[in-house]
CSV table of C-alpha atoms in Angstrom, one decimal:
chain,number,residue,atom,x,y,z
A,13,ARG,CA,-2.6,16.8,2.4
A,14,TRP,CA,-3.6,15.5,5.1
A,15,PHE,CA,-2.4,12.0,4.5
A,16,THR,CA,0.9,13.5,5.0
A,17,HIS,CA,0.5,12.1,9.0
A,18,PHE,CA,-0.6,8.5,7.7
A,19,TYR,CA,2.4,8.4,6.2
A,20,VAL,CA,4.2,9.5,8.3
A,21,VAL,CA,3.2,7.5,11.6
A,22,CYS,CA,3.5,4.5,9.2
A,23,VAL,CA,6.9,5.1,8.4
A,24,LEU,CA,7.9,5.0,11.4
A,25,TRP,CA,5.5,1.8,12.8
A,26,ASN,CA,6.2,-0.2,10.3
A,27,GLY,CA,10.3,0.9,10.5
A,28,PHE,CA,9.9,-0.7,14.3
A,29,LEU,CA,8.4,-3.4,13.3
A,30,LEU,CA,10.8,-4.1,10.5
A,31,ILE,CA,13.5,-4.1,12.4
A,32,GLU,CA,12.1,-6.4,15.2
A,33,LEU,CA,10.9,-9.1,12.7
A,34,PHE,CA,14.4,-9.0,11.9
A,35,ARG,CA,16.2,-9.0,14.5
A,36,ALA,CA,13.8,-12.4,14.8
A,37,GLU,CA,14.9,-13.2,11.7
A,38,PHE,CA,18.6,-12.6,11.2
A,39,LEU,CA,20.2,-11.9,15.1
A,40,GLY,CA,18.2,-15.0,16.4
A,41,GLY,CA,16.0,-12.7,18.5
A,42,LEU,CA,12.4,-12.5,19.7
A,43,LEU,CA,9.4,-10.9,19.0
A,44,PRO,CA,7.8,-8.9,20.5
A,45,SER,CA,5.4,-10.6,24.1
A,46,TRP,CA,2.7,-8.3,22.9
A,47,VAL,CA,2.3,-10.2,19.2
A,48,GLU,CA,2.4,-14.1,21.7
A,49,LEU,CA,-0.4,-12.2,23.5
A,50,VAL,CA,-2.4,-10.6,19.8
A,51,HIS,CA,-1.6,-15.3,19.2
A,52,ARG,CA,-3.3,-16.6,21.5
A,53,ALA,CA,-6.1,-13.9,21.4
A,54,LEU,CA,-6.4,-15.5,18.0
A,55,GLY,CA,-6.7,-18.9,19.1
A,56,ARG,CA,-3.5,-19.7,17.5
A,57,ASP,CA,-0.5,-21.7,18.2
A,58,SER,CA,2.6,-19.5,18.8
A,59,ASP,CA,5.1,-22.2,19.3
A,60,SER,CA,4.2,-23.6,16.6
A,61,GLU,CA,6.9,-24.6,13.4
A,62,ASP,CA,7.4,-22.2,10.4
A,63,THR,CA,6.5,-23.8,7.9
A,64,GLY,CA,5.2,-22.1,4.7
A,65,ASN,CA,8.1,-19.2,5.0
A,66,GLU,CA,5.5,-17.2,6.9
A,67,ARG,CA,8.4,-15.0,8.9
A,68,PHE,CA,10.0,-14.8,5.2
A,69,SER,CA,7.6,-13.8,3.8
A,70,ALA,CA,5.9,-11.4,6.3
A,71,LEU,CA,9.6,-9.7,6.3
A,72,LEU,CA,9.3,-8.8,2.4
A,73,VAL,CA,5.7,-7.6,2.7
A,74,LEU,CA,7.0,-5.5,5.2
A,75,LEU,CA,9.6,-4.2,3.4
A,76,LEU,CA,7.9,-3.0,0.7
A,77,LEU,CA,5.1,-1.1,2.9
A,78,TRP,CA,7.6,0.3,4.2
A,79,LEU,CA,9.4,1.6,1.6
A,80,HIS,CA,5.5,2.5,-0.8
A,81,SER,CA,4.3,4.5,2.9
A,82,CYS,CA,8.5,6.3,2.2
A,83,ARG,CA,8.1,7.0,-1.8
A,84,ARG,CA,4.2,8.4,-0.5
A,85,LEU,CA,5.3,10.8,2.0
A,86,ALA,CA,8.5,11.6,-0.7
A,87,GLU,CA,5.7,12.7,-2.5
A,88,CYS,CA,2.9,14.3,-0.1
A,89,LEU,CA,6.0,16.0,0.5
A,90,TRP,CA,7.7,17.5,-2.9
A,91,THR,CA,5.5,15.9,-5.6
A,92,SER,CA,1.2,16.2,-5.1
A,93,VAL,CA,0.3,19.6,-5.6
A,94,PHE,CA,-3.1,19.6,-2.6
A,95,SER,CA,-6.0,22.4,-3.5
A,96,SER,CA,-7.3,23.6,-0.1
A,97,GLY,CA,-9.9,20.4,1.0
A,98,PHE,CA,-10.2,19.3,4.5
A,99,ILE,CA,-10.4,15.5,6.1
A,100,HIS,CA,-13.4,14.1,8.7
A,101,VAL,CA,-11.4,14.4,12.1
A,102,VAL,CA,-13.3,10.7,12.1
A,103,GLN,CA,-12.0,9.5,9.2
A,104,TYR,CA,-8.1,10.8,10.2
A,105,CYS,CA,-8.0,9.1,13.1
A,106,PHE,CA,-9.1,6.4,11.1
A,107,GLY,CA,-6.4,6.1,8.8
A,108,LEU,CA,-4.3,6.8,11.6
A,109,THR,CA,-5.6,3.5,13.5
A,110,TYR,CA,-5.5,2.0,9.9
A,111,TYR,CA,-2.1,2.4,9.1
A,112,ILE,CA,-0.9,1.4,12.8
A,113,ALA,CA,-3.3,-1.9,12.4
A,114,LEU,CA,-1.4,-3.1,9.2
A,115,GLY,CA,2.1,-3.7,9.9
A,116,SER,CA,1.0,-4.2,12.8
A,117,THR,CA,-1.6,-7.3,10.6
A,118,VAL,CA,1.1,-8.5,8.9
A,119,LEU,CA,3.7,-9.6,11.8
A,120,CYS,CA,0.9,-11.0,13.3
A,121,GLN,CA,0.5,-13.5,10.9
A,122,VAL,CA,3.7,-15.3,11.0
A,123,PRO,CA,4.9,-17.6,14.6
A,124,THR,CA,6.7,-15.6,17.7
A,125,ASN,CA,8.9,-18.8,17.6
A,126,ILE,CA,11.0,-20.4,14.8
A,127,ARG,CA,12.4,-24.6,15.5
A,128,ASN,CA,14.1,-25.0,11.8
A,129,ARG,CA,16.2,-21.5,11.7
A,130,ARG,CA,16.6,-22.0,7.1
A,131,GLU,CA,19.5,-20.1,4.8
A,132,LEU,CA,17.9,-17.0,3.1
A,133,SER,CA,17.6,-19.2,0.0
A,134,ALA,CA,16.2,-21.6,0.4
A,135,GLN,CA,13.1,-19.8,1.9
A,136,ILE,CA,13.1,-18.2,-1.5
A,137,ARG,CA,10.2,-18.9,-3.7
A,138,TRP,CA,8.5,-18.0,-6.6
A,139,TYR,CA,5.8,-15.9,-5.6
A,140,HIS,CA,7.8,-14.0,-3.6
A,141,LEU,CA,10.1,-13.1,-7.3
A,142,VAL,CA,5.8,-12.7,-8.9
A,143,GLY,CA,4.8,-10.3,-6.3
A,144,VAL,CA,7.8,-7.7,-6.3
A,145,VAL,CA,8.0,-7.3,-10.3
A,146,ILE,CA,3.8,-6.8,-9.5
A,147,TYR,CA,4.9,-3.8,-7.1
A,148,VAL,CA,7.6,-2.0,-8.5
A,149,TRP,CA,5.0,-2.4,-11.9
A,150,ALA,CA,2.2,-0.7,-10.1
A,151,SER,CA,4.2,1.3,-8.2
A,152,LEU,CA,6.0,2.7,-11.6
A,153,HIS,CA,3.0,3.8,-12.7
A,154,GLN,CA,1.5,5.0,-9.6
A,155,HIS,CA,4.7,7.5,-9.1
A,156,ARG,CA,4.5,8.5,-13.0
A,157,CYS,CA,0.3,8.8,-12.9
A,158,LEU,CA,0.5,11.3,-9.4
A,159,VAL,CA,3.8,13.3,-11.2
A,160,ILE,CA,0.8,13.9,-14.5
A,161,LEU,CA,-1.7,14.9,-11.8
A,162,ALA,CA,0.8,17.1,-10.3
A,163,ASN,CA,2.1,18.4,-13.3
A,164,LEU,CA,-1.4,19.9,-13.9
A,165,ARG,CA,-1.3,22.0,-11.1
A,166,LYS,CA,2.1,23.5,-11.8
A,167,SER,CA,4.3,25.5,-14.9
A,168,LYS,CA,7.1,23.8,-16.9
A,169,SER,CA,9.6,26.0,-14.7
A,170,GLY,CA,8.3,23.9,-11.4
A,171,LYS,CA,6.2,26.1,-10.2
A,172,VAL,CA,2.8,26.0,-9.0
A,173,ILE,CA,0.3,28.5,-10.7
A,174,SER,CA,-2.8,26.9,-9.9
A,175,LEU,CA,-4.7,24.7,-7.7
A,176,SER,CA,-7.8,24.0,-10.0
A,177,HIS,CA,-8.3,20.4,-11.7
A,178,SER,CA,-8.0,19.7,-15.6
A,179,ILE,CA,-8.4,16.7,-17.7
A,180,PRO,CA,-5.0,14.4,-16.7
A,181,SER,CA,-3.7,12.4,-19.9
A,182,GLY,CA,-0.5,10.6,-20.8
A,183,ASP,CA,0.0,7.1,-18.5
A,184,TRP,CA,-2.8,4.8,-17.7
A,185,PHE,CA,-5.0,7.7,-17.9
A,186,GLU,CA,-5.6,7.2,-21.4
A,187,ARG,CA,-8.0,4.7,-19.8
A,188,LEU,CA,-9.1,5.4,-15.9
A,189,SER,CA,-10.3,7.6,-14.5
A,190,CYS,CA,-7.7,7.6,-11.6
A,191,PRO,CA,-4.9,4.5,-12.4
A,192,HIS,CA,-3.8,5.9,-9.0
A,193,TYR,CA,-6.5,4.3,-7.5
A,194,PHE,CA,-6.1,1.4,-9.5
A,195,ALA,CA,-2.2,1.8,-9.5
A,196,GLU,CA,-2.8,1.2,-5.1
A,197,LEU,CA,-4.8,-2.1,-5.6
A,198,LEU,CA,-2.1,-4.3,-7.9
A,199,ILE,CA,0.5,-2.6,-5.0
A,200,TYR,CA,-1.7,-4.5,-2.1
A,201,VAL,CA,-2.1,-7.6,-4.3
A,202,SER,CA,0.9,-8.2,-4.9
A,203,LEU,CA,1.8,-8.6,-1.4
A,204,ALA,CA,-1.1,-10.7,-1.0
A,205,VAL,CA,0.8,-13.0,-3.4
A,206,VAL,CA,4.4,-12.5,-1.8
A,207,LEU,CA,2.4,-13.9,1.2
A,208,GLY,CA,1.8,-17.2,-0.6
A,209,PHE,CA,-2.0,-16.2,-2.1
A,210,HIS,CA,-3.3,-18.1,0.7
A,211,ASN,CA,-3.1,-16.0,3.8
A,212,VAL,CA,-7.3,-14.7,4.2
A,213,THR,CA,-6.3,-12.3,6.6
A,214,TRP,CA,-4.5,-10.5,3.8
A,215,TRP,CA,-6.9,-10.7,1.3
A,216,CYS,CA,-9.6,-8.9,3.2
A,217,VAL,CA,-7.2,-6.1,3.9
A,218,VAL,CA,-7.5,-6.2,-0.3
A,219,MET,CA,-11.3,-6.9,-0.6
A,220,TYR,CA,-11.0,-3.1,1.7
A,221,VAL,CA,-9.0,-1.6,-0.1
A,222,LEU,CA,-10.3,-2.8,-3.3
A,223,PHE,CA,-14.1,-0.9,-1.8
A,224,CYS,CA,-12.5,2.0,-0.9
A,225,GLN,CA,-10.6,2.9,-3.8
A,226,ALA,CA,-13.3,2.4,-5.9
A,227,LEU,CA,-15.8,4.4,-4.0
A,228,ALA,CA,-13.5,7.1,-4.4
A,229,ALA,CA,-12.9,6.3,-8.5
A,230,VAL,CA,-16.1,6.3,-9.2
A,231,LEU,CA,-16.8,9.5,-7.4
A,232,SER,CA,-13.9,11.2,-9.1
A,233,HIS,CA,-15.4,10.1,-12.2
A,234,GLU,CA,-18.5,11.5,-12.1
A,235,PHE,CA,-17.0,14.6,-10.7
A,236,TYR,CA,-14.7,14.4,-14.5
A,237,GLN,CA,-18.0,14.2,-16.7
A,238,LYS,CA,-20.1,16.5,-15.0
A,239,THR,CA,-17.6,19.6,-15.1
A,240,PHE,CA,-16.2,18.9,-18.2
A,241,SER,CA,-17.7,18.2,-21.9
A,242,SER,CA,-14.3,17.3,-23.2
A,243,TYR,CA,-13.9,14.1,-21.3
A,244,PRO,CA,-13.1,11.7,-22.8
A,245,LYS,CA,-16.1,9.0,-23.5
A,246,HIS,CA,-13.3,6.0,-23.2
A,247,ARG,CA,-12.1,6.3,-20.2
A,248,LYS,CA,-13.3,3.8,-17.3
A,249,ALA,CA,-13.4,5.0,-13.8
A,250,PHE,CA,-11.4,2.4,-12.2
A,251,ILE,CA,-10.4,-1.1,-13.1
A,252,PRO,CA,-9.7,-1.1,-17.0
A,253,PHE,CA,-12.4,-1.8,-19.4
A,254,VAL,CA,-14.6,-2.4,-16.3
């Protein structure tokens, strides 16, 4: 339930960055001065020409990140049923920092100036469409899986009747113990696709998400196996067939 705080921060911060980049892309504004300072610290020429649709790709990624954080915030508030567990203060502080750094990382991938401004239709590429399709597909399945988990603790009328753990079934749960974690990974991969596959910085973010979600999934998988003797043996922890 403490993740709710993370998504509040993510919605507000990414919303601010999205507005700034939208102004720079379509209204002729300039990005915040601190973006240029970060570019200089990283050794990037902030006056370089945007030759790879970087601004539009970053704008689309920020929009998808913001929509993702809005959905996750709504699910934390009105869908999920959390137990009485606590989060370590170090993890809590790291989580807040992570979600602030996430959007900032995207914004710092683009030039602060642009010389040859192009129409929107001229900036759209095939990988933008592929990335959005993967994003929507993974987001739908993640939401379905979270609804399944929440319904295990609710009556048919929607009232919470238990905080205990049960064996989930349906959708991707038929093959995975933690399909919502796998969907999270797919969402980050889809954003790497939107950025054109070649953004090394974002692939580092994807690798972090992979290891973080894999660890949580394996621990949950082992918990299910130890707690329920009838737990399906064919289910994998995190990635189908792996």
